[in-house]
PDB file of C-alpha atoms and ligand atoms in Angstrom:
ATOM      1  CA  UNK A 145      -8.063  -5.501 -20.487  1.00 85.00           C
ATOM      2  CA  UNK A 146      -6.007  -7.755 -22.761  1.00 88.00           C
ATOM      3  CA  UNK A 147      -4.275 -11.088 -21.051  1.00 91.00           C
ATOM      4  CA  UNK A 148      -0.617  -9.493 -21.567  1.00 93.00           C
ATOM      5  CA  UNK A 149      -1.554  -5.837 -20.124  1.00 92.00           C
ATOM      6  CA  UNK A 150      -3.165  -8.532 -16.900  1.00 94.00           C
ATOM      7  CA  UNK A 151      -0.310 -10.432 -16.346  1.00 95.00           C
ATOM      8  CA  UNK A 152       1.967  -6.727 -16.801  1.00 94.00           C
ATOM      9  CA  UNK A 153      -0.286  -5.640 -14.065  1.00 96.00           C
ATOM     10  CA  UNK A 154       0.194  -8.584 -11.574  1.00 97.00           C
ATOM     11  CA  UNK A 155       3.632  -8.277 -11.686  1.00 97.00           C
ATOM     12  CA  UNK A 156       3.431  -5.117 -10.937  1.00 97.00           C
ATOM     13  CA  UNK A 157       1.306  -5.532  -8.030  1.00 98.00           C
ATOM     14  CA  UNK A 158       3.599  -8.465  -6.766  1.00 98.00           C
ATOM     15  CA  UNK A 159       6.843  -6.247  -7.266  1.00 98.00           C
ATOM     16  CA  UNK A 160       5.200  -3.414  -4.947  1.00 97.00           C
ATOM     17  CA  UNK A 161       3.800  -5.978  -2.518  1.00 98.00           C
ATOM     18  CA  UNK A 162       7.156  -7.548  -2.012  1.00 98.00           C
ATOM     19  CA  UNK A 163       8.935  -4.240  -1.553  1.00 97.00           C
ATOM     20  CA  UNK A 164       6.432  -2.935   0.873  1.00 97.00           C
ATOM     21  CA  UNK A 165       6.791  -6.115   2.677  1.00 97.00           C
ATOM     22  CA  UNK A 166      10.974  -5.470   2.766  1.00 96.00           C
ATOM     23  CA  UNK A 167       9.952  -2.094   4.124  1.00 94.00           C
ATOM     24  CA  UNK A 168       7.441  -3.334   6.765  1.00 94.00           C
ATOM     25  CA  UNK A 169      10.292  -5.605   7.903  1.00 93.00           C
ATOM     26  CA  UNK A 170      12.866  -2.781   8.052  1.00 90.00           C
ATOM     27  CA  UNK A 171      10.404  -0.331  10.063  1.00 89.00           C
ATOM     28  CA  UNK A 172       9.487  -3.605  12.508  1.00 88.00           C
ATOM     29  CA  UNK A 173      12.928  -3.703  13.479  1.00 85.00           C
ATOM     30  CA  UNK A 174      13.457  -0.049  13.965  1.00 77.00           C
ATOM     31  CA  UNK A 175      10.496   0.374  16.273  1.00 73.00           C
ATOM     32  CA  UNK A 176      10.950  -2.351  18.848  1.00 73.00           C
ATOM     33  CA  UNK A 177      10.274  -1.714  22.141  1.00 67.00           C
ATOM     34  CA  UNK A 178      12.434   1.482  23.279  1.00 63.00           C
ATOM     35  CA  UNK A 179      14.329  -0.077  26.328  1.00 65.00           C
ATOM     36  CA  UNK A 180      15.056   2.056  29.201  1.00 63.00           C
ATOM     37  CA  UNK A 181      18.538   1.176  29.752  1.00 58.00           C
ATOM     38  CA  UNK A 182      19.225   0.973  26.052  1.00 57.00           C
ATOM     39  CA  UNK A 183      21.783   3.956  25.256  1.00 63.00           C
ATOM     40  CA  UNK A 184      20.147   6.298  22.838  1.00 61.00           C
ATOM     41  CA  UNK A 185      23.238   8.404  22.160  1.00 67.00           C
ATOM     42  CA  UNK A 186      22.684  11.985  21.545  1.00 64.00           C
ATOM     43  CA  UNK A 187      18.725  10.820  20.972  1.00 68.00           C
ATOM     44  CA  UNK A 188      16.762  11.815  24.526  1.00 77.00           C
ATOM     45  CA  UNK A 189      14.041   9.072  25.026  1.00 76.00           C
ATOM     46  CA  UNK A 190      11.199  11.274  24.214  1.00 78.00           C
ATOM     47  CA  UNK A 191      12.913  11.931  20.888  1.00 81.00           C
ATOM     48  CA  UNK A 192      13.191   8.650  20.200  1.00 79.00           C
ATOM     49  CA  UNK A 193       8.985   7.992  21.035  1.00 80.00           C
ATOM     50  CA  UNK A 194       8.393  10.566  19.203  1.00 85.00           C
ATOM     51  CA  UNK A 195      10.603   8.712  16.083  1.00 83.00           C
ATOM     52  CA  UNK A 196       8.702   5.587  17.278  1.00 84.00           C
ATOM     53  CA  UNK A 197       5.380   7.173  16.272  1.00 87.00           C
ATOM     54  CA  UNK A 198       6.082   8.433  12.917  1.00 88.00           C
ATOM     55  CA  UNK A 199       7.281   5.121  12.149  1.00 88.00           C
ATOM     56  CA  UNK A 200       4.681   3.474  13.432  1.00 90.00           C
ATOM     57  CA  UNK A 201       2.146   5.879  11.322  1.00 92.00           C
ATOM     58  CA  UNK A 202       3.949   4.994   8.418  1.00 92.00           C
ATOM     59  CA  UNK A 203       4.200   1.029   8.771  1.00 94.00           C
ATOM     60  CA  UNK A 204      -0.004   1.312   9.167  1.00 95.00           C
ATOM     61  CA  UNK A 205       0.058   3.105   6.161  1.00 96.00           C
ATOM     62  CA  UNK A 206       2.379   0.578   4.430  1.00 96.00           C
ATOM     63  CA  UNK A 207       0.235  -2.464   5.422  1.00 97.00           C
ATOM     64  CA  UNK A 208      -3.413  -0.839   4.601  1.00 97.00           C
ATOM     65  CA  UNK A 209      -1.020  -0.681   1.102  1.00 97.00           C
ATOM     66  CA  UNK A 210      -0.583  -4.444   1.084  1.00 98.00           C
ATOM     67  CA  UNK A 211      -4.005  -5.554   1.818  1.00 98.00           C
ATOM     68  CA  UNK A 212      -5.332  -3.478  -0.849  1.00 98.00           C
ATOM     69  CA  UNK A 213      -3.086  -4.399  -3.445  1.00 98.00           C
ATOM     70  CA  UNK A 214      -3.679  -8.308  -2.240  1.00 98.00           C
ATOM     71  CA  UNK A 215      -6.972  -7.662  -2.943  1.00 98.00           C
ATOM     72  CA  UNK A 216      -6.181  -6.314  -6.338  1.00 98.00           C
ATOM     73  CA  UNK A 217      -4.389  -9.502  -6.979  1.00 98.00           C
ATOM     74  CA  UNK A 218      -8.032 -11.657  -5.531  1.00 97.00           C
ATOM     75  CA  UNK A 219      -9.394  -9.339  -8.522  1.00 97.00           C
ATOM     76  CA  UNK A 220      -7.014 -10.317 -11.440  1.00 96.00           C
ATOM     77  CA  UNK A 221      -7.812 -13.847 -10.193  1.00 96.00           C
ATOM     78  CA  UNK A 222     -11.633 -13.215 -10.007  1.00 95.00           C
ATOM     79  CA  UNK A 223     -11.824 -12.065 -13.393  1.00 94.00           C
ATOM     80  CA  UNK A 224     -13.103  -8.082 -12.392  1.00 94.00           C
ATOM     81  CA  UNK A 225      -9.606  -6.519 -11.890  1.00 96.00           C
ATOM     82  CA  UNK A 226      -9.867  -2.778 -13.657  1.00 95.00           C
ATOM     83  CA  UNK A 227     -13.352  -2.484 -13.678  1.00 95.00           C
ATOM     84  CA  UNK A 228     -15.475   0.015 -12.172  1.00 96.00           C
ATOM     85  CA  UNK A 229     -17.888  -1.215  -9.943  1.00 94.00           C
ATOM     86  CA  UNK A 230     -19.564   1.553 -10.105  1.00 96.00           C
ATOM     87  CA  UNK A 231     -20.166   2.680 -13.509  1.00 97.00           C
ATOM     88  CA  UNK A 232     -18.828  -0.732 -15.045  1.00 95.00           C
ATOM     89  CA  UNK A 233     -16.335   1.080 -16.726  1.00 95.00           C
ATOM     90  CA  UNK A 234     -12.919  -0.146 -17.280  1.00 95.00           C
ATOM     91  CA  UNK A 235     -10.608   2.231 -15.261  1.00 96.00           C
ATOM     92  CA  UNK A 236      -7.869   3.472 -17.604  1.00 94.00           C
ATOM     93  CA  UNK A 237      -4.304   2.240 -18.108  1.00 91.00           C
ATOM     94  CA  UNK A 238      -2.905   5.025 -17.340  1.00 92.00           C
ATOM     95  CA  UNK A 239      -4.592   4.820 -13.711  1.00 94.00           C
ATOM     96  CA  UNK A 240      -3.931   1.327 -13.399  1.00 95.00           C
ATOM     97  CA  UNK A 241      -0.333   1.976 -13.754  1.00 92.00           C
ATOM     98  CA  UNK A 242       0.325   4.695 -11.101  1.00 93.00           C
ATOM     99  CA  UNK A 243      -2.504   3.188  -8.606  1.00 95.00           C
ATOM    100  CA  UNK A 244      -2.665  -0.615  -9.410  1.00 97.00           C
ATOM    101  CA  UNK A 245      -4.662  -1.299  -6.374  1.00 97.00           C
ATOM    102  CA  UNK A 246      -7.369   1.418  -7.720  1.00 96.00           C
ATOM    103  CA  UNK A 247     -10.774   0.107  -7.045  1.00 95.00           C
ATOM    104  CA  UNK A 248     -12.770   3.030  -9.327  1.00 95.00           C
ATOM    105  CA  UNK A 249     -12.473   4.930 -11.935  1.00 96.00           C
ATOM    106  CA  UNK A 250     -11.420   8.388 -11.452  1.00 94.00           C
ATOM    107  CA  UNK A 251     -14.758   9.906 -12.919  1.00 95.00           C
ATOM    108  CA  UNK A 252     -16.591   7.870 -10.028  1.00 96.00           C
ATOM    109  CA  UNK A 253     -13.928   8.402  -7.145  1.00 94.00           C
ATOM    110  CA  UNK A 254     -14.193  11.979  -7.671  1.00 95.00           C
ATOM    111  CA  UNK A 255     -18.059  12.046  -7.564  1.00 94.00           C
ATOM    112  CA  UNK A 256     -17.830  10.034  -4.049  1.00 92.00           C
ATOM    113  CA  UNK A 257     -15.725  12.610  -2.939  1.00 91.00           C
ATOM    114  CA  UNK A 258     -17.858  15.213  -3.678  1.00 88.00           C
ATOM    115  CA  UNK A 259     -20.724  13.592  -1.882  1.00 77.00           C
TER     116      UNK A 259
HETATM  117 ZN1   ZN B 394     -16.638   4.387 -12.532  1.00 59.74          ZN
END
């Protein structure tokens, strides 16, 4: 991988990062603590759990997101970002682009999941 497609790639992992981040914030604030006396409105309670999980699942979800795209960032710095442990491939642009945090090539991803 050229220097320029790199540095393309770490700013696109930093611009993801920091929007995940925005939308681990927003889902923090929206699943605090469900107070008893807190008026839910036309929400019942249970509802409102039930709301509390799905965001929940999601914000786990987000941050398993983050720490693998931080560690595609410890890559770039390492000097091994977009290349296959596996087959010591590089994994293609095109894959890069859509999953920046990818770890292997599709060829070898595809033959773990088989196994
Ligand atoms: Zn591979």
């Amino acid at each position: 991988m050229t220097h320029e497609a790199l540095a393309n790639q770490k700013e696109l992992i930093e611009a993801l990062i920091a929007s995940l981040r925005e939308t681990d914030e927003y889902l923090t604030e929206q699943t605090q603590v469900i107070e008893p006396s807190v008026s839910l409105g036309r929400l019942t309670r249970m509802e409102a759990i039930g709301e509390k999980a799905v965001q929940e699942h999601v914000q786990a979800l987000n941050q398993k997101r983050i720490i693998r795209l931080e560690h595609a960032l410890d890559r770039i710095e390492a000097g091994n970002y977009g290349l296959c442990p596996v087959c010591n491939e590089e994994i293609s642009a095109e894959r890069l682009s859509s999953v920046p945090e990818a770890v292997m090539c599709v060829a070898c991803m595809e033959k773990r999941a088989k196994s």
